[in-house]
Structure formats: C-alpha cells, structure tokens
C-alpha cells in the first residue's frame, strides 16, 4: 500500500468549535436554518430531533460530507472552510456515520491507516503504524486483532475500528451519527465508556442518537432541532426524556406502550410454518392467526432475521413448509412469497429493502406493479393516488414523492419500507427491526401502524433486538437461540424470563 505523509499531529486539546447561523438548502427545500452553537473542548454535545430535523446534516457539515450554503464555522476563533472530508480530517474532525466507512476485505490495521500510511522515501512504515495502533487500542481498552479482516468483526468491533482510525488521524472532534443504533447492550456500554474517557482527556464528542435516556446520561449539553430550526441549546441536566420529546415534536407524544387488541377466539390461522430449516436455522415451526402479533426474541445471531428471510423466500431452505391462508407456498422464491401475500420489512433498509437511487413513489409502487398494469401500461393518475394514500397512512411529512429515497432521513426511509407493502395489504407481514435508527416520534408512528395492521386482520411477525419493543407489541413471544426456537411466552412474561431463555 502507498500513502502520502504521516498522520497529522494530534492537538493537545480540541478546538473551541463555533457555528454561526449555519444553514443548508436543497433547491427550494431548507433543511437547516440559522444554527448557532459554541462547543468547548472536552464537551459531549448531544444533537436531538425527529428524523429529518437536520441533525445528520449538521454533523455532515462539520465532517465535510455536506457543504453549508449559509453561515460560518470557526475553530479557536479562526474561520475555517470545510469543503470535503479531507478538509475536516486535516482540521482534526472525524465523522463516524451510521454506515461505517470501512473496507470489509482488508485487515483492521489496513483500515485504520487506509490512505495515510507513514512512509519514508516512499516506503510504508507498517511496523511503526502497527506499534501506534497497538498503543491506541490499549489506551482505550479495546480488544482488536489488527490482522483480522473487518468482515469477520461484529458491528461493535467495527465501531471500535472507526474510533481508533479517527484517533490515529489525530482527530480531536468526533462526530458520531447514531453510533449505538445497531449495537447490543454490552457493546453500547463499552462504546459509551470510551466516549466518556476520550472527553475527559479533551476530545470533543458531538453525538446524534434517538436513545434519549442514553443521551441524558452521557451529554454535558444538548441541542434540539425541529424541522431544521434550532429550538434549544442547554445543559442536559434538568431535562427528562418526556420533556425532550415535547421539544422535538412540538407537542406531547402519545405513550409508546399500547397493547395489541385481543385476537378473536375463532380467528383463522393465516400462516403455518412447519420444520423450516437450512444451514442457519433448524426445525422452525409456528402458527400465527389473523390479527395476531408474534414476536421473535433472542440474542444477535440467534436466527431471527434468517427465519424471516426463509419464510419470505429470500434465504434458501432445505426442509420444511410454509402455508399461507391454507395454501402451500413454493419454497425459495421471493416471487412466490409476494404472490402468497407475504410482505417483508428487512433488517437493512439500504441493502435489502430500498432502491436508493429511485424516488419514494417508485419504491412504494414497485411491489404491486405487476398486479396493477393493464396491457403493459400503468395508469399514472391512479398510481399517484395510490402512492399518496400509502404515504399518508405511514405519516411521511412533506412532499417526498419525487425525492430520491437515498436523500430521505432514516425515519422516512423506514416509513417508505412500510408504505410499499400497504398499496396491496398483505395477509402476513414480516418485520425485522421495525424501528432501528428512527427517532421517538417515528417509533410511535410505526408501533401504531403495526397495531393497526393487526387489528385489521393481518398476521404480523416482529423481530427486534429491543426486548421491550417485542414484549409491548406482541401477543406471544418465541425465543430463538442458535437457529432454533427454545421457548415461548405470552405477553405477560417479564424481560428477565425472556432473557434467561435466550442466554441459558
């Protein structure tokens, strides 16, 4: 590998960062307006707001991924131009986005110094870089194998690589966008411990998170954004999750915990799965009646996602059967699953669920195109009406029909995933991580939607790494471990009972 120069020398302490009336617009749409902040060295600053409020845009401006078109940014009283990620890195700023910027096929060491190897007379000094990386890893208390390919790491370990990469560059301002959204409890605790440790040494942490209790326990100060406007900047002490929600959405939120309606005693079985198996899951069997919500619980890697993908037809199975509304579904065929009125909201919306380069309208219309065409033609007026109705049903705000899905906030992307299956409502709705990476308002709307689907007679199967979410939404919960169902509980079960089954 080649490189240019040594990594920039680290500052003794982070700069004082001042944003003065910063704004950003896309065409006639303003996404950030007149944001003014002063963030002092060693501060942990939380950015809060609904999806689409402008949080990620503000981080991207500091990280050089987006260029502000109004206002200014100053470091230690000197105005700076951040026109690219390279500019940000040279200023000591690193942006750690939701989608990690790592090369899976390369080693941990190569990723840490990618493009910035130390060199002498054009020759990489990998020994010096290895020693530097080892010191950084020991210093923050990580346990990383520098020779392991990134593809072999857990998500929590990959986050650790991103942090070490930032520190190796000499970064003293870390901008983190939803860093714990996909982490388990232990990985989250480890990450928060390291962030506190770095802040205590003078590193500035600017963090976006939809976990309000997490932010309240971590941040020194907070800024709340709403629809691109700065609502408050204040000390975190004295605020509660409820008071923050009110500031974020401009109104009191309904409680997230709503119980599903009882299932009719004579409700028909909508889906029956018998003995489903492949190299990842074994002997998966269950039934779900019309109007019932079945929760899938278990630790990461327990087989929850693999079960949903196998039922849908996306993952090849070697044994077992799936019956929907009394009819056997052809195995290993997504098309057969869709024709049998099975819908899937996958775990990764960007990799599995959406065509990011197409508009929201195109994504919503896609699954039902074959059923709605006549002589090869689609009625444009009718299609617009159908798309508008689906958008309204999932409460997507603003005129997003012709906006590229890749440009939408994470919460609105998740809502588009739901909306595309509501054009032709399914008999069975499989939902994997329904609220990953969304804010509390979007979470409440998605929970409401799931409960309404069940109340209308849809059989729903929900897998989530948030145990409280599974317990609050479901009529029954099955626990998975090592690709098998190991226990079943009704909705009165405690979190301790379910977790005991998952671990033991």
XYZ file of C-alpha atoms in Angstrom:
504
model
C 0.000 0.000 0.000
C 1.082 3.559 -0.611
C 0.468 6.784 1.179
C 1.447 10.409 1.237
C 2.569 11.660 4.632
C 2.493 10.898 8.299
C -0.821 11.365 10.081
C -1.251 14.926 11.361
C -0.025 15.529 14.860
C -2.763 15.418 17.468
C -3.740 18.618 19.229
C -3.048 18.903 22.919
C -6.739 19.603 23.288
C -9.714 20.037 20.976
C -10.542 23.427 19.465
C -13.467 25.556 20.522
C -15.948 24.985 17.695
C -18.280 27.865 16.817
C -21.094 27.580 14.281
C -22.621 30.929 13.365
C -26.017 30.980 11.583
C -25.230 27.808 9.633
C -27.820 26.790 7.037
C -28.319 24.292 4.238
C -30.909 24.040 1.466
C -31.541 21.619 -1.371
C -33.206 23.597 -4.095
C -36.205 25.318 -2.550
C -36.204 22.976 0.461
C -34.431 24.337 3.528
C -33.194 21.546 5.820
C -31.156 23.641 8.278
C -31.608 27.300 9.218
C -29.549 29.728 11.303
C -27.973 27.207 13.685
C -25.531 28.844 16.090
C -23.513 26.783 18.585
C -20.366 27.046 20.658
C -18.892 23.685 21.666
C -15.964 23.770 24.067
C -13.020 21.332 24.292
C -13.813 18.049 26.018
C -17.581 18.574 25.813
C -20.034 15.813 24.931
C -22.777 17.548 22.958
C -25.983 15.719 22.035
C -27.960 16.617 18.895
C -31.619 15.634 19.178
C -34.671 15.868 16.982
C -37.085 13.898 14.860
C -35.867 12.232 11.693
C -35.488 14.969 9.116
C -34.887 17.667 11.750
C -31.384 18.396 10.406
C -29.184 16.549 12.930
C -27.269 14.409 10.456
C -26.939 17.349 8.050
C -25.262 19.388 10.791
C -22.826 16.553 11.539
C -22.084 16.139 7.828
C -21.287 19.857 7.538
C -18.693 19.526 10.309
C -17.391 16.293 8.755
C -17.094 17.759 5.254
C -19.617 15.396 3.657
C -22.003 18.331 3.072
C -21.045 21.963 2.425
C -23.092 24.614 4.221
C -24.506 27.337 1.976
C -25.072 29.863 4.774
C -23.213 30.913 7.901
C -19.694 30.070 9.036
C -17.649 27.626 11.135
C -14.711 28.733 13.288
C -12.101 26.781 15.248
C -10.401 28.622 18.127
C -11.638 31.929 16.753
C -10.345 31.339 13.225
C -12.879 30.886 10.434
C -12.354 27.590 8.552
C -13.623 26.166 5.299
C -14.754 22.533 5.436
C -15.353 21.691 1.801
C -14.572 17.974 1.880
C -13.941 15.098 4.298
C -10.209 15.643 3.713
C -10.538 19.258 4.904
C -12.314 18.033 8.046
C -9.693 15.366 8.755
C -6.866 17.879 8.340
C -8.665 20.119 10.865
C -8.884 17.237 13.339
C -12.555 16.341 12.748
C -13.772 12.790 12.046
C -17.317 11.869 11.072
C -18.437 8.359 12.049
C -21.666 7.872 10.135
C -24.368 5.213 10.538
C -22.941 3.376 7.514
C -19.365 2.654 8.570
C -16.642 3.685 6.089
C -14.537 0.522 6.288
C -13.234 -1.900 3.649
C -14.524 -5.327 4.752
C -11.930 -7.346 2.812
C -8.944 -5.546 4.375
C -7.453 -6.033 7.821
C -8.125 -3.920 10.885
C -4.617 -2.416 10.608
C -5.084 -1.541 6.927
C -8.420 0.122 7.647
C -7.011 2.196 10.489
C -4.317 3.711 8.255
C -6.067 3.445 4.894
C -4.631 6.165 2.641
C -2.496 7.592 5.459
C 0.369 5.118 5.955
C 3.533 6.543 7.466
C 6.311 6.409 4.899
C 9.950 7.186 4.430
C 11.275 7.818 0.906
C 8.054 6.377 -0.478
C 8.156 3.148 1.561
C 5.367 2.366 4.027
C 6.499 2.061 7.651
C 3.953 -0.583 8.629
C 5.930 -1.533 11.735
C 5.642 1.987 13.131
C 1.940 2.106 12.266
C 1.325 -1.254 13.922
C 3.005 -0.073 17.109
C 0.982 3.168 17.022
C -2.283 1.237 16.534
C -1.450 -1.148 19.357
C -0.843 1.791 21.709
C -4.164 3.412 20.764
C -6.086 0.160 21.209
C -4.561 -0.456 24.637
C -5.144 3.145 25.631
C -8.923 2.983 25.061
C -9.286 -0.573 26.329
C -10.371 -2.291 23.103
C -9.520 -5.881 22.176
C -8.937 -5.837 18.416
C -6.859 -8.237 16.299
C -5.003 -5.976 13.869
C -4.647 -8.779 11.321
C -8.303 -9.823 11.301
C -10.347 -8.855 8.225
C -13.012 -6.289 9.065
C -15.613 -8.642 7.542
C -15.016 -11.042 10.455
C -15.805 -8.432 13.134
C -19.025 -7.813 14.989
C -20.724 -4.458 14.457
C -19.495 -3.296 17.866
C -15.904 -4.147 16.948
C -16.272 -2.359 13.607
C -17.363 0.761 15.526
C -14.200 0.408 17.586
C -12.091 0.309 14.418
C -13.703 3.575 13.264
C -12.824 5.241 16.570
C -9.220 4.010 16.503
C -8.960 5.182 12.867
C -10.120 8.651 13.941
C -7.651 8.758 16.831
C -4.804 7.589 14.579
C -5.514 10.609 12.366
C -5.120 12.892 15.347
C -8.816 13.785 15.427
C -9.920 15.770 18.462
C -13.528 16.357 17.370
C -15.548 13.162 16.872
C -18.970 13.454 15.199
C -20.987 10.260 15.707
C -24.329 9.620 13.965
C -26.475 7.026 15.783
C -23.420 5.024 16.921
C -25.386 2.626 19.154
C -28.456 2.101 16.928
C -27.440 -1.426 15.921
C -25.354 -2.419 18.952
C -26.208 -4.838 21.708
C -26.230 -3.814 25.343
C -22.616 -4.771 26.126
C -21.190 -3.143 23.000
C -23.201 0.007 23.772
C -21.850 0.160 27.327
C -18.291 -0.279 26.045
C -18.709 2.479 23.466
C -20.201 4.961 25.939
C -17.398 4.217 28.403
C -14.788 5.037 25.763
C -16.573 8.249 24.734
C -16.584 9.461 28.348
C -12.903 8.532 28.647
C -11.988 10.440 25.465
C -13.961 13.513 26.544
C -12.202 13.503 29.922
C -8.894 13.745 28.018
C -10.015 16.744 25.996
C -11.613 15.215 22.897
C -14.891 16.840 21.858
C -17.763 14.451 21.167
C -20.784 15.525 19.104
C -23.343 12.733 19.017
C -26.707 12.115 17.366
C -28.844 9.442 18.998
C -32.522 8.580 19.188
C -31.977 6.920 22.588
C -32.921 9.834 24.817
C -32.028 8.222 28.142
C -28.632 7.365 26.691
C -28.016 10.993 25.694
C -29.210 12.308 29.056
C -26.753 10.012 30.822
C -23.878 10.933 28.513
C -24.091 14.532 27.268
C -22.952 17.693 29.027
C -25.153 19.859 26.808
C -27.834 19.245 24.220
C -29.240 20.959 21.167
C -32.766 20.170 19.958
C -33.587 20.711 16.280
C -37.077 20.706 14.804
C -37.725 20.905 11.055
C -34.301 22.499 10.530
C -34.691 25.103 13.281
C -32.669 25.289 16.497
C -35.192 25.011 19.353
C -32.874 24.998 22.377
C -29.234 24.609 23.346
C -28.837 23.982 27.069
C -27.227 21.898 29.791
C -28.543 18.334 29.684
C -29.145 18.291 33.430
C -32.730 19.050 34.314
C -34.296 17.557 31.193
C -36.198 14.280 31.021
C -36.962 12.047 28.051
C -40.575 13.287 28.084
C -39.593 16.956 28.122
C -37.165 16.397 25.251
C -39.805 14.626 23.191
C -42.135 17.595 23.622
C -39.399 19.937 22.399
C -38.543 17.678 19.482
C -42.053 17.256 18.136
C -43.679 20.442 19.418
C -46.434 18.561 21.175
C -46.979 15.926 23.842
C -46.452 12.434 22.433
C -48.836 9.584 22.977
C -47.356 6.773 25.012
C -45.287 4.290 23.032
C -46.612 1.360 25.025
C -50.004 0.420 23.614
C -51.340 -3.081 23.977
C -52.441 -5.027 20.899
C -56.137 -5.797 20.633
C -57.160 -9.326 21.681
C -57.254 -11.920 18.926
C -60.691 -13.327 18.158
C -61.144 -16.795 19.610
C -62.228 -18.152 16.225
C -59.547 -16.329 14.190
C -58.211 -18.398 11.297
C -54.578 -19.417 11.019
C -53.014 -17.043 8.494
C -49.582 -18.669 8.327
C -48.269 -22.056 9.379
C -44.550 -22.821 9.303
C -43.521 -26.442 9.761
C -39.984 -27.795 10.158
C -38.271 -24.986 8.230
C -34.523 -25.418 8.075
C -31.260 -24.605 6.307
C -27.625 -24.202 7.332
C -28.583 -21.364 9.735
C -31.933 -22.397 11.221
C -33.341 -25.780 12.292
C -36.870 -27.145 12.667
C -38.651 -23.776 12.821
C -42.359 -24.367 13.443
C -45.115 -21.958 14.480
C -48.595 -20.704 13.610
C -49.898 -17.135 13.588
C -53.612 -16.332 13.376
C -55.251 -13.409 11.640
C -54.864 -10.316 13.819
C -52.113 -11.840 15.952
C -48.631 -10.402 16.504
C -45.880 -12.949 17.136
C -42.590 -11.586 18.477
C -39.207 -13.149 17.761
C -36.686 -12.530 20.547
C -33.124 -13.677 21.003
C -29.535 -12.521 21.024
C -27.758 -11.224 17.940
C -27.054 -14.193 15.671
C -29.841 -16.295 17.194
C -31.577 -16.768 13.827
C -34.347 -14.159 13.986
C -33.546 -12.458 10.678
C -32.707 -15.761 8.997
C -36.126 -17.131 9.962
C -37.973 -14.167 8.462
C -35.917 -14.280 5.262
C -36.522 -18.020 4.908
C -40.291 -17.635 5.363
C -40.329 -14.849 2.771
C -38.375 -16.964 0.276
C -35.223 -14.862 0.250
C -32.981 -17.393 2.027
C -32.801 -20.885 0.571
C -34.235 -23.645 2.777
C -33.621 -27.370 2.529
C -36.508 -28.628 4.632
C -39.932 -27.634 5.876
C -43.077 -25.984 4.547
C -44.864 -22.631 4.681
C -48.643 -22.412 4.321
C -50.486 -19.088 3.935
C -54.282 -18.942 4.133
C -54.445 -22.695 3.632
C -52.236 -22.780 0.528
C -48.714 -24.149 0.393
C -46.096 -21.586 -0.675
C -43.406 -22.662 -3.126
C -40.054 -22.711 -1.329
C -37.055 -20.496 -2.076
C -38.938 -17.969 -4.174
C -39.483 -14.329 -3.224
C -41.951 -14.016 -6.087
C -43.998 -16.910 -4.700
C -43.924 -15.304 -1.259
C -45.205 -11.990 -2.582
C -47.912 -13.739 -4.636
C -48.976 -15.529 -1.456
C -49.392 -12.076 0.159
C -46.325 -12.219 2.390
C -44.516 -8.892 2.926
C -41.093 -8.311 4.484
C -39.541 -5.204 6.025
C -35.890 -6.364 6.181
C -33.250 -5.641 8.791
C -31.151 -3.447 6.464
C -33.333 -0.986 4.582
C -30.452 0.245 2.416
C -29.018 -3.131 1.423
C -32.216 -5.179 1.182
C -35.298 -3.011 1.170
C -34.960 0.111 -0.968
C -33.740 1.235 -4.383
C -31.861 4.279 -3.117
C -31.434 5.958 -6.490
C -35.167 5.903 -7.241
C -37.869 8.177 -5.907
C -40.089 7.438 -2.935
C -43.021 6.978 -5.351
C -41.121 4.400 -7.415
C -40.133 2.431 -4.304
C -43.686 2.436 -2.941
C -45.231 1.384 -6.247
C -42.688 -1.323 -7.078
C -44.060 -4.455 -5.320
C -47.560 -4.111 -6.822
C -46.679 -3.061 -10.380
C -47.347 -6.481 -11.865
C -50.854 -6.644 -10.439
C -51.807 -3.115 -11.462
C -50.716 -2.999 -15.078
C -53.200 -3.410 -17.890
C -51.864 -4.461 -21.303
C -48.428 -3.453 -20.087
C -49.455 0.062 -19.003
C -49.808 1.703 -15.592
C -52.351 4.479 -15.036
C -50.314 7.480 -13.861
C -53.186 9.266 -12.141
C -54.285 6.157 -10.258
C -50.701 5.359 -9.295
C -50.198 8.842 -7.817
C -53.369 8.459 -5.793
C -52.283 5.031 -4.505
C -48.816 6.308 -3.567
C -50.242 9.395 -1.839
C -52.614 7.203 0.187
C -49.752 4.925 1.324
C -47.606 7.939 2.266
C -50.452 9.356 4.320
C -51.001 6.006 6.061
C -47.423 5.910 7.359
C -47.336 9.652 8.198
C -44.462 10.799 5.986
C -44.384 14.587 6.239
C -43.676 16.881 3.269
C -43.803 16.255 -0.462
C -41.362 13.375 -0.816
C -42.955 11.565 -3.754
C -40.323 12.655 -6.271
C -37.388 12.818 -3.860
C -34.705 10.138 -4.137
C -35.089 7.682 -1.262
C -31.351 7.922 -0.618
C -31.797 11.605 0.263
C -34.518 10.970 2.868
C -33.907 10.750 6.614
C -33.563 7.304 8.158
C -37.020 7.515 9.703
C -38.687 8.404 6.415
C -36.778 5.638 4.632
C -38.164 3.187 7.189
C -41.673 4.508 6.603
C -41.267 4.057 2.835
C -40.410 0.396 3.547
C -43.787 0.006 5.249
C -45.678 2.100 2.708
C -44.653 -0.024 -0.281
C -46.483 -3.026 1.196
C -49.644 -1.070 2.054
C -50.607 -0.428 -1.579
C -51.849 -4.032 -1.615
C -52.143 -5.014 2.087
C -50.542 -8.401 2.881
C -52.014 -11.370 4.710
C -48.717 -11.874 6.574
C -46.345 -9.032 7.480
C -42.784 -9.962 8.486
C -40.989 -7.050 10.173
C -37.290 -7.161 11.102
C -36.036 -4.381 13.421
C -39.073 -2.134 12.786
C -37.664 0.991 14.459
C -33.896 0.720 14.033
C -32.333 4.144 13.556
C -35.549 6.162 13.949
C -36.494 8.805 16.480
C -39.143 8.523 19.175
C -41.887 10.166 17.120
C -41.283 7.860 14.136
C -41.107 4.931 16.549
C -44.534 5.752 17.976
C -45.976 6.029 14.464
C -44.501 2.687 13.410
C -45.813 0.983 16.553
C -49.238 2.478 15.870
C -49.111 1.203 12.290
C -48.177 -2.341 13.372
C -51.025 -2.449 15.874
C -53.486 -1.130 13.277
C -52.383 -3.745 10.743
C -53.022 -6.491 13.273
C -56.378 -5.000 14.275
C -57.379 -5.101 10.593
C -56.673 -8.848 10.452
C -53.076 -9.049 9.249
C -50.856 -11.686 10.838
C -47.676 -9.909 11.976
C -44.309 -11.399 12.928
C -41.885 -8.912 14.513
C -38.194 -9.499 15.223
C -36.339 -6.876 17.241
C -33.156 -6.588 19.275
C -35.098 -4.269 21.616
C -36.722 -6.717 24.005
C -39.148 -4.165 25.445
C -40.385 -3.448 21.922
C -41.094 -7.130 21.294
C -42.873 -7.554 24.619
C -45.021 -4.421 24.251
C -46.153 -5.185 20.679
C -46.691 -8.946 20.726
C -49.472 -11.290 21.786
C -46.911 -14.108 22.030
C -43.106 -14.206 22.024
C -40.913 -17.071 20.865
C -37.251 -17.051 21.892
C -34.552 -18.182 19.471
C -31.069 -19.439 20.208
C -28.515 -20.869 17.764
C -31.076 -21.051 14.985
C -33.762 -22.854 16.983
C -36.894 -21.884 18.890
C -36.121 -22.664 22.524
C -39.061 -21.135 24.429
C -42.454 -19.470 24.060
C -44.155 -16.909 26.328
C -47.375 -14.927 26.370
C -47.306 -11.125 26.646
C -47.346 -11.208 30.454
C -43.791 -12.600 30.533
C -41.096 -10.441 32.096
C -37.959 -9.306 30.330
C -35.919 -11.378 32.792
C -37.770 -14.556 31.833
C -37.222 -13.996 28.135
C -33.557 -13.076 28.529
C -32.944 -16.123 30.725
C -34.317 -18.332 27.941
C -32.110 -16.554 25.387
C -28.923 -16.971 27.411
C -29.326 -20.385 29.060
